[in-house]
Structures are given as C-alpha cells and as structure tokens.
mmCIF file of C-alpha atoms and ligand atoms in Angstrom:
data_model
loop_
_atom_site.group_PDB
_atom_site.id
_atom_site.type_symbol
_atom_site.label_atom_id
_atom_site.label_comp_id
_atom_site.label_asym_id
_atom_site.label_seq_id
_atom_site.Cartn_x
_atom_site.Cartn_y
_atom_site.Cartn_z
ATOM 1 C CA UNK A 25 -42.808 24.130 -58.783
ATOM 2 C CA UNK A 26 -45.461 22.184 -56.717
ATOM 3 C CA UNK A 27 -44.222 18.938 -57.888
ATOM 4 C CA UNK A 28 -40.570 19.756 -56.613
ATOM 5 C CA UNK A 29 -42.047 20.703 -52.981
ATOM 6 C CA UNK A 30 -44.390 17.520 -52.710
ATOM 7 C CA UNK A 31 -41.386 15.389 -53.844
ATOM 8 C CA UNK A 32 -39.210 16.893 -51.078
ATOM 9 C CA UNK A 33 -41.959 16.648 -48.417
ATOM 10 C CA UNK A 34 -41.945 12.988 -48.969
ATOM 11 C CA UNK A 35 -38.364 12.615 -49.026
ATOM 12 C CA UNK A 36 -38.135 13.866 -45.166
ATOM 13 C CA UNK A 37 -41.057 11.904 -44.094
ATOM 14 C CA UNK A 38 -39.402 9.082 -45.280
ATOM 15 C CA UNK A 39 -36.041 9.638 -43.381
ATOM 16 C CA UNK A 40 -37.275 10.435 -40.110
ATOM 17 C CA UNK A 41 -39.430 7.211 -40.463
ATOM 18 C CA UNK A 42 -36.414 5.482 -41.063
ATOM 19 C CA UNK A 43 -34.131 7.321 -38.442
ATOM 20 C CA UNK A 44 -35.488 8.451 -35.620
ATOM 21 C CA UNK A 45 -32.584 10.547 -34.393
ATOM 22 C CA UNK A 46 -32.337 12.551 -37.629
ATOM 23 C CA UNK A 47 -33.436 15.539 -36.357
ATOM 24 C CA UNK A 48 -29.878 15.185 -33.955
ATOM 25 C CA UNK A 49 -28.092 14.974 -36.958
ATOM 26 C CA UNK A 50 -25.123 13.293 -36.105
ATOM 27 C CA UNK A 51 -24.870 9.263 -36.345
ATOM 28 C CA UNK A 52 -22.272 6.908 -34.840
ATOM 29 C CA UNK A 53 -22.262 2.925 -34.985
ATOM 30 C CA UNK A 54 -23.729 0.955 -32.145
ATOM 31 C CA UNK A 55 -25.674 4.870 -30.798
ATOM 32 C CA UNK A 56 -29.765 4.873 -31.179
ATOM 33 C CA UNK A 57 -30.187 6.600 -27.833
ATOM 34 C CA UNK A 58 -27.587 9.285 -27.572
ATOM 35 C CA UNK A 59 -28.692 10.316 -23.807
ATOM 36 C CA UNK A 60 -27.449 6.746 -22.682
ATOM 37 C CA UNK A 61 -24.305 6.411 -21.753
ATOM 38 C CA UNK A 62 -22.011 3.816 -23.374
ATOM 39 C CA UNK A 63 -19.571 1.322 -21.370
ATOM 40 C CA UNK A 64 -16.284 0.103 -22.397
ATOM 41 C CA UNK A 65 -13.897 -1.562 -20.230
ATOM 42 C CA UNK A 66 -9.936 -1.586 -20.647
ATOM 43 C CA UNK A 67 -7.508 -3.201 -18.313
ATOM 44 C CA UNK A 68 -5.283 -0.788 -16.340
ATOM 45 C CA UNK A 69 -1.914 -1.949 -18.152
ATOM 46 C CA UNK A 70 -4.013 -1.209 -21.626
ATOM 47 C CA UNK A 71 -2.120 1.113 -24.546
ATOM 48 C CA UNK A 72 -4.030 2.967 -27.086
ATOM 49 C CA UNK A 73 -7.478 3.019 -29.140
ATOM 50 C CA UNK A 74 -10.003 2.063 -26.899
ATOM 51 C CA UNK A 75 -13.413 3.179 -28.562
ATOM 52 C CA UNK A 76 -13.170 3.414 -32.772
ATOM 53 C CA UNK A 77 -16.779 4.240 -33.924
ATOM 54 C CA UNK A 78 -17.554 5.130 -37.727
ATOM 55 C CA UNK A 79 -19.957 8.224 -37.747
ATOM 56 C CA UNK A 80 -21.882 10.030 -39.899
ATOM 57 C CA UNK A 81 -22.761 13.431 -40.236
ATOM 58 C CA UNK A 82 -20.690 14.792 -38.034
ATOM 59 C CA UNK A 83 -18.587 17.984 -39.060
ATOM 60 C CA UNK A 84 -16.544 17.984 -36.097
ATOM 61 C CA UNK A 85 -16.091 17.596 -31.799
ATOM 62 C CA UNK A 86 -17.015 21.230 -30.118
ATOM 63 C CA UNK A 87 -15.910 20.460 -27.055
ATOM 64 C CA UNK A 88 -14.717 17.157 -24.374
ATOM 65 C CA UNK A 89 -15.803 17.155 -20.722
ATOM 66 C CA UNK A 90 -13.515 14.010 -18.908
ATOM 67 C CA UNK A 91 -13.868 12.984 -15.129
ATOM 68 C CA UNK A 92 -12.225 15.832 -12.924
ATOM 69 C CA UNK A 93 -9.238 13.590 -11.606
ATOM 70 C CA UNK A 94 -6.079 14.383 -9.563
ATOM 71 C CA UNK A 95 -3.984 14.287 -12.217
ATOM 72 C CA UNK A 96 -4.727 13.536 -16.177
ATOM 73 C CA UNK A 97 -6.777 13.535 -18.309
ATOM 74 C CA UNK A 98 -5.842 10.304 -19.175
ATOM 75 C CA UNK A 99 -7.809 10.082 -22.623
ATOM 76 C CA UNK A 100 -7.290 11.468 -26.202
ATOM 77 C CA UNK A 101 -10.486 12.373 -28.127
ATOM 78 C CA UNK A 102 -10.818 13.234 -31.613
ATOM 79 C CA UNK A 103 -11.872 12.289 -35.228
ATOM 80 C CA UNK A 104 -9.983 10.421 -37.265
ATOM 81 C CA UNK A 105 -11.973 10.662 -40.857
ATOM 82 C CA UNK A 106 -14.996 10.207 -40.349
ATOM 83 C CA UNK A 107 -13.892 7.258 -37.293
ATOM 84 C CA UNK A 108 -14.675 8.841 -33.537
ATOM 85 C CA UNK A 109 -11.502 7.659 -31.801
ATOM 86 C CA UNK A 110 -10.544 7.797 -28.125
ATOM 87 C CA UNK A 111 -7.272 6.726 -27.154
ATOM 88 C CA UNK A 112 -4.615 5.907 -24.147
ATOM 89 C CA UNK A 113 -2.602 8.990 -24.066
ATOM 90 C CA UNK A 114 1.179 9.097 -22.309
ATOM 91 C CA UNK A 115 -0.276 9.891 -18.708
ATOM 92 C CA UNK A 116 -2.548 6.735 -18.894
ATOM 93 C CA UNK A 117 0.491 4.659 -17.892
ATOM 94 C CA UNK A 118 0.884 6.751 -14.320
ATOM 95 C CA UNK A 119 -3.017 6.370 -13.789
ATOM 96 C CA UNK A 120 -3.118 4.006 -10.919
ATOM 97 C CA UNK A 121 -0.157 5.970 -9.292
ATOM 98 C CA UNK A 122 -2.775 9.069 -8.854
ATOM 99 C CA UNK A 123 -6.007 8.215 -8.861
ATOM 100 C CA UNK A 124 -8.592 5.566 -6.949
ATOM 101 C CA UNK A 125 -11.761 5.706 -8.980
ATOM 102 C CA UNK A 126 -11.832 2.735 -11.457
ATOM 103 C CA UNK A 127 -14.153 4.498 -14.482
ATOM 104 C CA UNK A 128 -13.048 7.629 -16.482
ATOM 105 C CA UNK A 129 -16.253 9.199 -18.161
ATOM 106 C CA UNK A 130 -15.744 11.487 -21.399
ATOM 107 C CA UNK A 131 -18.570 13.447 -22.486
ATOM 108 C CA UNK A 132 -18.100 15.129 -25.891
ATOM 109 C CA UNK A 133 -20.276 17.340 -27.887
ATOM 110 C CA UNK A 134 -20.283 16.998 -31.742
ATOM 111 C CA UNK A 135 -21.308 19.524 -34.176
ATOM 112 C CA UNK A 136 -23.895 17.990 -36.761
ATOM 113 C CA UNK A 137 -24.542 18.602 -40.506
ATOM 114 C CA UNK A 138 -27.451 20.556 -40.632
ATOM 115 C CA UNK A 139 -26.134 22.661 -37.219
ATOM 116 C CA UNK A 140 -27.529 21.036 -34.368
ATOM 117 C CA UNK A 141 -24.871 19.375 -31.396
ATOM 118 C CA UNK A 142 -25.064 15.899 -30.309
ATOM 119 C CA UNK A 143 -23.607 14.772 -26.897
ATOM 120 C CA UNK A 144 -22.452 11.363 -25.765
ATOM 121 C CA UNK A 145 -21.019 9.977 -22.966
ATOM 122 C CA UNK A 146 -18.371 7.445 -22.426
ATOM 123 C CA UNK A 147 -17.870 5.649 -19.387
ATOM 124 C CA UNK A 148 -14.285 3.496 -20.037
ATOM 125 C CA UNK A 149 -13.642 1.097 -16.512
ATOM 126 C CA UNK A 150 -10.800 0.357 -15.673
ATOM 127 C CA UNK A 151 -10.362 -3.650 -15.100
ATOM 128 C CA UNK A 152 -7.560 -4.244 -11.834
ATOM 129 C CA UNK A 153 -4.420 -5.825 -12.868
ATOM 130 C CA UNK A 154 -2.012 -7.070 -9.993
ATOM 131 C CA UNK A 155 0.626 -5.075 -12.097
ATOM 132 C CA UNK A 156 2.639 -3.478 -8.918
ATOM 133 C CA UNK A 157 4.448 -4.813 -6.006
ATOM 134 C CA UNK A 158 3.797 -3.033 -2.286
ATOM 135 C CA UNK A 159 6.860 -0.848 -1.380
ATOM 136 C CA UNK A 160 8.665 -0.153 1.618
ATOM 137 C CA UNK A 161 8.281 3.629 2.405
ATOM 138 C CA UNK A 162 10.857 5.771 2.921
ATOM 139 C CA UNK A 163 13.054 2.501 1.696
ATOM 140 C CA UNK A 164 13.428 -0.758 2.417
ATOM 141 C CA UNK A 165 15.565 -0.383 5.954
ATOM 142 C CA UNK A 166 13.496 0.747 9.222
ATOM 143 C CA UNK A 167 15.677 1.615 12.485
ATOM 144 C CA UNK A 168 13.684 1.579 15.914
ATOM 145 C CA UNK A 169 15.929 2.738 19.290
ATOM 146 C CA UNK A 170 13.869 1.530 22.272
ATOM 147 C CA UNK A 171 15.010 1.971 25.612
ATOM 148 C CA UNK A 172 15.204 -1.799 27.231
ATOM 149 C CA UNK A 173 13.427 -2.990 28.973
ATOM 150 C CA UNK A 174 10.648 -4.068 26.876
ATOM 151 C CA UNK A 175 7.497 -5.650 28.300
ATOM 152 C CA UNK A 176 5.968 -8.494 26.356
ATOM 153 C CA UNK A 177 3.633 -6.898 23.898
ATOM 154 C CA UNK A 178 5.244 -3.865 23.691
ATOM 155 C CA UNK A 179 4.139 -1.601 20.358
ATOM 156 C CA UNK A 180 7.711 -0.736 18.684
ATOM 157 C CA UNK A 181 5.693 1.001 15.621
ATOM 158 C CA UNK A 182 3.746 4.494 16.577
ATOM 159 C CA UNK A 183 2.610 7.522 14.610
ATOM 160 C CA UNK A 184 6.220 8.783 14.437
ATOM 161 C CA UNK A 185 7.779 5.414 13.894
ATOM 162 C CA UNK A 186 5.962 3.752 11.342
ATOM 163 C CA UNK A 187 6.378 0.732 8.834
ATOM 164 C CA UNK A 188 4.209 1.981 5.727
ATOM 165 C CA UNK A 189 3.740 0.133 2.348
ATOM 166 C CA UNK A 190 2.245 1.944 -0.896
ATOM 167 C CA UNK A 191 0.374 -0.614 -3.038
ATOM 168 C CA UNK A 192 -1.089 1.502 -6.105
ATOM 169 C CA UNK A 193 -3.028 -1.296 -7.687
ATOM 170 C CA UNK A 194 -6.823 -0.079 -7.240
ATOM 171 C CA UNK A 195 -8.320 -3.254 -5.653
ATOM 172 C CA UNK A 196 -5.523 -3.702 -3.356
ATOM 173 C CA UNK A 197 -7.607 -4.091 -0.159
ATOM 174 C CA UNK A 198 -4.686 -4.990 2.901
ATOM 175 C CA UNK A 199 -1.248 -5.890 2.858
ATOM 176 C CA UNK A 200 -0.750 -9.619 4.831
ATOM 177 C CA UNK A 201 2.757 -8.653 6.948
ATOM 178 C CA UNK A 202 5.303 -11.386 8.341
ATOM 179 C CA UNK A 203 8.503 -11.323 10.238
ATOM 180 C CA UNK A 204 11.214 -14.317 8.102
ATOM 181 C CA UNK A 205 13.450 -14.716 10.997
ATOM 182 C CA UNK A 206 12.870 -13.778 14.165
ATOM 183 C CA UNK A 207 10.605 -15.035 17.357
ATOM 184 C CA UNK A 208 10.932 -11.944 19.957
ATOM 185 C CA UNK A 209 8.735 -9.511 17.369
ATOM 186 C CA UNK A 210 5.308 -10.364 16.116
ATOM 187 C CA UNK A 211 3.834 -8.153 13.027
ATOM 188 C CA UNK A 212 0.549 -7.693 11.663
ATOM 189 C CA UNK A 213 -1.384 -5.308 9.560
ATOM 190 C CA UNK A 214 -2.641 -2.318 10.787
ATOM 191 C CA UNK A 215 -6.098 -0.838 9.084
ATOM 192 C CA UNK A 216 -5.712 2.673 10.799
ATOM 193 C CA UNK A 217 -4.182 4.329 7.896
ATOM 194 C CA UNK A 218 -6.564 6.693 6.071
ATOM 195 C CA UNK A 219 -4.323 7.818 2.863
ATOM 196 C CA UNK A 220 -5.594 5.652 -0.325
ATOM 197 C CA UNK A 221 -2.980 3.119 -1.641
ATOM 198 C CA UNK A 222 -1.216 3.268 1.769
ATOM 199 C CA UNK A 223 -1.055 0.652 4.497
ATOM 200 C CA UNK A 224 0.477 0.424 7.735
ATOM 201 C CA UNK A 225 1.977 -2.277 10.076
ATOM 202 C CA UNK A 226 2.202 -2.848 14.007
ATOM 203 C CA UNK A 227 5.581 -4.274 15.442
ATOM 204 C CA UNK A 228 5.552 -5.313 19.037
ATOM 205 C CA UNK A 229 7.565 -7.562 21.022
ATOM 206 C CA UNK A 230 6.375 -11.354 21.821
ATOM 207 C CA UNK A 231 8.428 -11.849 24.597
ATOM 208 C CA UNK A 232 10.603 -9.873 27.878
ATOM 209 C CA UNK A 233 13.474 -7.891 26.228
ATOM 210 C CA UNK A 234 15.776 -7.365 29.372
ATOM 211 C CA UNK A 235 18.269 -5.819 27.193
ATOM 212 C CA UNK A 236 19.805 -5.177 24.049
ATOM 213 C CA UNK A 237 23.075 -5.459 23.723
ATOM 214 C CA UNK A 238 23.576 -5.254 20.179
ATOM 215 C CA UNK A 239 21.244 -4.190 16.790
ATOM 216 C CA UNK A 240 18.656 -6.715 16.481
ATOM 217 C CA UNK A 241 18.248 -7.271 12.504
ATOM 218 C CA UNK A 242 15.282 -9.218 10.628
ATOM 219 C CA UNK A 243 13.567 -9.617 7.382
ATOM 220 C CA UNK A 244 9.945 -8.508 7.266
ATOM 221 C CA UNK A 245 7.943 -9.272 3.888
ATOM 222 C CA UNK A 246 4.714 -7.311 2.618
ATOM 223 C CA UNK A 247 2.389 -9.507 0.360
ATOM 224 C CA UNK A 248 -0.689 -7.907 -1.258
ATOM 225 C CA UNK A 249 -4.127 -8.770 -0.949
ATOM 226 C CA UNK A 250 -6.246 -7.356 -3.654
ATOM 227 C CA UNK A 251 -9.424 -8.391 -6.180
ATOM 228 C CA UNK A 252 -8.002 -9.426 -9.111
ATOM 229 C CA UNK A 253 -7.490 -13.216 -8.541
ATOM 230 C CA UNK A 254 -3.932 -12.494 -9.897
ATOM 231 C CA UNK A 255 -0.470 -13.995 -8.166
ATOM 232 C CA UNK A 256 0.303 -11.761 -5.080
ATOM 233 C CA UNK A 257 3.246 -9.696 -4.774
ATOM 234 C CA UNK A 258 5.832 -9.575 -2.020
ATOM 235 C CA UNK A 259 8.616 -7.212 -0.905
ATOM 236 C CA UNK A 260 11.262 -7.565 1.653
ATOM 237 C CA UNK A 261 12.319 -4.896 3.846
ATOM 238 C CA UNK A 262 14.842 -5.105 6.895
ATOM 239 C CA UNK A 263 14.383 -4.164 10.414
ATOM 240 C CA UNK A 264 16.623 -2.901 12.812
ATOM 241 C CA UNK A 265 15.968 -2.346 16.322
ATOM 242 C CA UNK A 266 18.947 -1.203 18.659
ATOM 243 C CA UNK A 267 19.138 0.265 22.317
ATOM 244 C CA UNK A 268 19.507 3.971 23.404
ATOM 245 C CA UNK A 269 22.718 3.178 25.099
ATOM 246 C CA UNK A 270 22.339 5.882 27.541
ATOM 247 C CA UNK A 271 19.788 4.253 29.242
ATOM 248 C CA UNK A 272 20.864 0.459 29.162
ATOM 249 C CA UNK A 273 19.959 -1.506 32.278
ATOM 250 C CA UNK A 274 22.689 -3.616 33.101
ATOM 251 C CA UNK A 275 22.448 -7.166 32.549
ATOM 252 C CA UNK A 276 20.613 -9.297 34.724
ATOM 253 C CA UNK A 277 23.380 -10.666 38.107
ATOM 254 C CA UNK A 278 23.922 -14.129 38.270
ATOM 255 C CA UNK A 279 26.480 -15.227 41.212
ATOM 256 C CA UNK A 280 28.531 -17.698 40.405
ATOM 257 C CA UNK A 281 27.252 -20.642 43.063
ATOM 258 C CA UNK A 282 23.887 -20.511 44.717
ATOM 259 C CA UNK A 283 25.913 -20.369 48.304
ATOM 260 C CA UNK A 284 29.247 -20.110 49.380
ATOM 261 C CA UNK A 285 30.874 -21.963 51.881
ATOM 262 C CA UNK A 286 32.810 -19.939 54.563
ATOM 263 C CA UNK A 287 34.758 -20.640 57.927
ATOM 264 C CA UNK A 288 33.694 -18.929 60.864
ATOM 265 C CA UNK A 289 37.369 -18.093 63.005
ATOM 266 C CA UNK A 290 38.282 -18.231 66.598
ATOM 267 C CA UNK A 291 39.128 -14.125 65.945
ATOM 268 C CA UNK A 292 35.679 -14.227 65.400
ATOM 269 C CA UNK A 293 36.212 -13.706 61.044
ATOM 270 C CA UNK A 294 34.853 -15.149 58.285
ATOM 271 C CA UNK A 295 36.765 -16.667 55.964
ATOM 272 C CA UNK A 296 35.678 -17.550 52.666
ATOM 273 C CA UNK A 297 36.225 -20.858 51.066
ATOM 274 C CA UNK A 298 36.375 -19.484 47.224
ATOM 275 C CA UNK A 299 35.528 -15.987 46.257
ATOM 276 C CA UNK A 300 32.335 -14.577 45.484
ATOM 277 C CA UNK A 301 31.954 -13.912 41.686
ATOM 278 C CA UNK A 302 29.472 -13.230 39.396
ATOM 279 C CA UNK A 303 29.262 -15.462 36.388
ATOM 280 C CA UNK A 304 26.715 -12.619 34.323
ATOM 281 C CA UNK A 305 26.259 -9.014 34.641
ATOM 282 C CA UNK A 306 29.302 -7.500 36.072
ATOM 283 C CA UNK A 307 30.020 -4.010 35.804
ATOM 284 C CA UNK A 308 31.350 -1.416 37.735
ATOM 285 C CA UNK A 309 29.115 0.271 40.133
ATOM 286 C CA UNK A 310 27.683 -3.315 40.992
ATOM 287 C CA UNK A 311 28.156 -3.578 45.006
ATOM 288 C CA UNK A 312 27.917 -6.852 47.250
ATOM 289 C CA UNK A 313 26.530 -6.862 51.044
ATOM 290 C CA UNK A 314 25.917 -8.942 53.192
ATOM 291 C CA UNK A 315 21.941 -8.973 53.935
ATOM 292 C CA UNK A 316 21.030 -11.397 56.536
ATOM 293 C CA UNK A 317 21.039 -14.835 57.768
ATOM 294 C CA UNK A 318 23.891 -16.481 57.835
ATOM 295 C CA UNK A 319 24.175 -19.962 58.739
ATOM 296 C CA UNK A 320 26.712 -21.353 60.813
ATOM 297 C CA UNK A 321 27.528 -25.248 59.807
ATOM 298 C CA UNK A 322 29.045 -26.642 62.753
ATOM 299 C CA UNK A 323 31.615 -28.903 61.504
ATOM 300 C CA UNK A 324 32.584 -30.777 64.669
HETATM 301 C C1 NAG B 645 -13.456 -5.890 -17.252
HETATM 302 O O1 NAG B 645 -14.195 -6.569 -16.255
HETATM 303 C C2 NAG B 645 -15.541 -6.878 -16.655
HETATM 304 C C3 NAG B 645 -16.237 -7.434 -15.442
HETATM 305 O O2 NAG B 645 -15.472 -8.421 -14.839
HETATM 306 C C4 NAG B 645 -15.509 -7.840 -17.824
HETATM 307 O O3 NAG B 645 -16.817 -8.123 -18.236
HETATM 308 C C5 NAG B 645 -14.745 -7.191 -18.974
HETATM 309 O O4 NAG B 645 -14.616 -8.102 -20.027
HETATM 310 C C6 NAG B 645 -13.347 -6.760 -18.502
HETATM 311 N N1 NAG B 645 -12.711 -6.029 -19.560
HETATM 312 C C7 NAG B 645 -11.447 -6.220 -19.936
HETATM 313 C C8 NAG B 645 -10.919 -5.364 -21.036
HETATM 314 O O5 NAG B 645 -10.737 -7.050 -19.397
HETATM 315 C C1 NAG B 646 -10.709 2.525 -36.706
HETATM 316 O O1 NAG B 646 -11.360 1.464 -37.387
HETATM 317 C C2 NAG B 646 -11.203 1.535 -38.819
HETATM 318 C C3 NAG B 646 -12.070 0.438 -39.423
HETATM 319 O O2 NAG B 646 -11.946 -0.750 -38.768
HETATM 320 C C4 NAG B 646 -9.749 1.396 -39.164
HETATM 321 O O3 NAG B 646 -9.588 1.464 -40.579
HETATM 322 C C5 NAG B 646 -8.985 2.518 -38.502
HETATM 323 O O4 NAG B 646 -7.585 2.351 -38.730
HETATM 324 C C6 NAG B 646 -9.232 2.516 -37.002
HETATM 325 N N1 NAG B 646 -8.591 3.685 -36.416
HETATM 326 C C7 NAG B 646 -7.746 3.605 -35.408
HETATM 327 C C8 NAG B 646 -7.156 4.879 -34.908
HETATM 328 O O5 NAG B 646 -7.439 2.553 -34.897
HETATM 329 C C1 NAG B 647 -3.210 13.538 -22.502
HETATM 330 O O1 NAG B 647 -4.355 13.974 -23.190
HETATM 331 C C2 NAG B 647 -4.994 15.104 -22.630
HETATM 332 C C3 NAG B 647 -6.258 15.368 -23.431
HETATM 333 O O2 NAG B 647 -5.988 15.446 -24.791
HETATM 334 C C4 NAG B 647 -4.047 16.285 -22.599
HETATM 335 O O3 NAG B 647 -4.646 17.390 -21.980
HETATM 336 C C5 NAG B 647 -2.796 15.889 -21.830
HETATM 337 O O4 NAG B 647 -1.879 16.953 -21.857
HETATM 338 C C6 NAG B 647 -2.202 14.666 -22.457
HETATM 339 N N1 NAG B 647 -1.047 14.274 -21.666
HETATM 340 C C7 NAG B 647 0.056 13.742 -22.189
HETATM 341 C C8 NAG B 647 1.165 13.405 -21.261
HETATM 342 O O5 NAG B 647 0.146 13.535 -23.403
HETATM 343 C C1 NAG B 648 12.420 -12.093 0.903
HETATM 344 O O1 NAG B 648 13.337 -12.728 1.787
HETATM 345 C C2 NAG B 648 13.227 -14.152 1.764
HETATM 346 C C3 NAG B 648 14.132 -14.713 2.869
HETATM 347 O O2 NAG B 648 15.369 -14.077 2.882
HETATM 348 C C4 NAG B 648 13.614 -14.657 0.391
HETATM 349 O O3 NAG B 648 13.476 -16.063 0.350
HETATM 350 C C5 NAG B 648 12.690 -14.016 -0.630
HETATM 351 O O4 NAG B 648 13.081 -14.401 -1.928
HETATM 352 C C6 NAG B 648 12.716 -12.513 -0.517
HETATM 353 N N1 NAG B 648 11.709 -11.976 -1.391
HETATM 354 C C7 NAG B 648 11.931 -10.906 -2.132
HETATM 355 C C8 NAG B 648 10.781 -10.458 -2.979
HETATM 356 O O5 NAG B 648 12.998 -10.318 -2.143
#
C-alpha cells in the first residue's frame, strides 16, 4: 500500500519537472507559454490549412472566439486527430472585398485530459497582394452637362457628380489619375473621400470653354498606388462632357473683313462696296448697327 503511493508521488514530481505546463493539461507543438499569442502570416490570395499543430492531451475545442469583422468569419477551426487545424474557409476569398484590418485573431479554448481548459490565441496577418484592379464606379462611362461657358479651372467633378474608383487591395494608399487624350481637362486625385477602399478624382477645365457644340469624349485611366512593391494596375474609363443646350451662348461673331469700304452719295446715302457678313457665329436674333465713327475717305 505505502509503496504504491510513494511510487506515484514520484512519478508526478517527475512530470511537472519535466513539463511545466502539465498542470494545463493540454500540449501542442511549438506552445510553452500558452498566454502568448502565436503569429502566422498568409498572403491574401492564400487557400486552405494555414496552422497544422500536433497536440496532446487534448479531448476536444469548447469553444472559438475570431476577430468581430464585417462580414466572415473567414477561418475554420477544428481537430483533425489529434492535429489542431485552422483553415481558409469559402468566404476567405471575398475577404479584402469587406474588410480593412490586415490580422484575423482566433482564440480557442480546448478541453484537457484531466478537465482543465487551455486557451490560445492565433493572430494569422494577412500579407497585401496587388491581386485587384481599381474600378470605375457606377461603370466605366461618366456624362457631365455643363452650361458653357467654362472659366479656366473650372471643377466639372462635385459631390453629386463624381468620378469614384474602388480599389479593395488593403495597402492600396491613392489612385494616380490621367486624362489619354485630351488638353482642355486636367485630372488629379482627390484625398477627400472618407469610405475605405474608395477614391475620388477632380476634373476641371485647363483652358476657356466658350462653347460646346458637340459631346466632348476622352479616355481617363486609374492606376493604383499601394505597398506591395507589386506591378500596378490600370483601368480605363470614358468621359463625356456635353452642353445643356438650353443655355448655349452663341458662338463667338467674327465679321467677315476688319472694315468695309463704302461710298458716301450726293443723296447723301451710303453705299456699300460688298456686304457685311459674318464669317463665325451667325444666328438668328444676331442684329448689326451702326455705332459710331465713321470715316469719310475723300477720294478726290
Ligand atoms: C508576410 O509579410 C511578412 C513581413 O513582410 C513576412 O515576414 C512573411 O514571410 C510574409 N508571409 C507570407 C506568407 O508571405
Ligand atoms: C497536418 O500535418 C500532418 C503531419 O504533417 C499531416 O499528416 C496532416 O495531413 C496535416 N493535416 C492537414 C489538414 O493538412
Ligand atoms: C466559414 O467558417 C465559419 C466558421 O466555421 C462559418 O461560420 C462560416 O459559415 C463559413 N462560411 C462559409 C462560406 O463556408
Ligand atoms: C487604356 O486606354 C489606352 C489608350 O486607349 C490603351 O492603350 C490601354 O491599353 C487601355 N488600358 C486598359 C487597361 O484598358
């Protein structure tokens, strides 16, 4: 009887002096502390097993606490054998289209032999891969109808009218804008916007826009700027500006000649030597008068 105690006695000694978590119970490879937290790292386009740990003495996971997100969760968490396993699930694909933060954390609690819990904490990040392009939002086509004239500098973009790229990749940090084919518009990016993965443009006019008589069409591009020190991306999108016809100022008048020569008459008329035209700008409720100043050539 005594000897069977004394032998038993010994036998604990000698495992806690080997294991100093024994008293937790539960054992996993590459865990002495199990209040620190352990790292892993997976890239954002990752599929599938990204923490396989063989364990020991543990009977089975009570429960799984992962990062609140917007959407998800993103991981899978269970025992495979005796192998602690978490996983990529489906919605891990869609993770950058929801969410900003780059690190999940899952925090499970395992039940031990010998009925104590254990508690561990994963924190996976989430490497940046330049893996999406920026797109044009609604689409790819933006209309603007300005009412001509148009000073130089002249902001075609506003709150209402607005050219808006989503870039979902989480380091994307600006969007670099440029206009392909066209001198009177200048474009550059605008930081006001305030809604993650979104990123706005300003459009104004370089130049004097007296008028616009038909749509003015260009090519704008979006190219991403981000922290992964992978190729940029670049979409297209088309631009369309026309003018609220009901308001068009007619074109600017250009007379035919600088001056006209005319013959003054004995019945005291003028008579012209060729008509008065206008060479630009004619339309129908233009008028001519005579203001002042006329010079008489005396042709004697
Ligand atoms: C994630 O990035 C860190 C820091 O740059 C790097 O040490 C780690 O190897 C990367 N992990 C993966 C899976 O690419
Ligand atoms: C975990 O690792 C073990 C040993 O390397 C392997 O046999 C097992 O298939 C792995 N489990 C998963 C789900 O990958
Ligand atoms: C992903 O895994 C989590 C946790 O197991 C689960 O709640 C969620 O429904 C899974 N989603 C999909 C699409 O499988
Ligand atoms: C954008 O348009 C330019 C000029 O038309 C063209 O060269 C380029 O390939 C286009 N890029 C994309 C991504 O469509």
């Amino acid at each position: 009887m005594m000897g069977t105690r004394y032998k038993c006695l010994v036998t604990v000694f000698l495992i806690l002096l080997a294991s100093p978590e024994i008293s937790h119970g539960c054992e996993m490879e590459g865990v002495i502390f199990w209040h620190f937290w352990q790292d892993v790292s997976i890239q954002d386009v990752f599929e599938g097993v990204v923490v396989n740990r063989s364990t020991s003495n543990i009977l089975g996971i009570q429960s799984v606490t992962q990062t609140l997100t917007n959407r998800g969760p993103y991981m899978e968490v269970l025992m495979l054998d005796s192998f602690f396993i978490i996983r990529t699930n489906e919605s891990f694909k869609y993770y950058e289209e929801y969410e900003t933060s780059h690190q999940i954390s899952v925090a499970t609690t395992f039940n031990c032999v010998g009925g104590s819990t254990n508690s561990l904490t994963f924190i996976i990040t989430v490497n940046d891969t330049n893996n999406n392009d920026p797109i044009f939002r609604p689409d790819d086509v933006y209309e603007f109808t300005m009412i001509p004239p148009l000073p130089p500098g002249f902001q075609i973009t506003n709150n209402l009218n607005q050219i808006l790229v989503r870039d979902i990749d989480l380091t994307t940090q600006r969007i670099n804008f440029e206009i392909l084919d066209n001198s009177y518009f200048i474009i550059d990016y605008d930081a006001s916007s305030t809604t993650p993965k979104e990123f706005l443009a300003s459009l104004k006019t370089t130049t004097f826009i007296r008028n616009i008589p038909e749509t003015i069409e260009f090519i704008i591009s979006a190219t991403d700027v981000d922290l992964t020190g992978d190729p940029r991306r670049t979409s297209n999108a088309t631009i369309r500006i026309q003018s609220d016809g009901s308001f068009e100022l007619p074109e600017e008048l250009v007379f035919s000649q600088t001056f006209y020569l005319a013959d003054y008459t004995e019945e005291n008329q003028i008579r012209l030597q060729e008509p008065i035209t206008l060479q630009q700008g004619y339309h129908e409720q233009v008028t001519f008068s005579l203001v002042s100043g006329i010079s008489i050539l005396d042709e004697h």
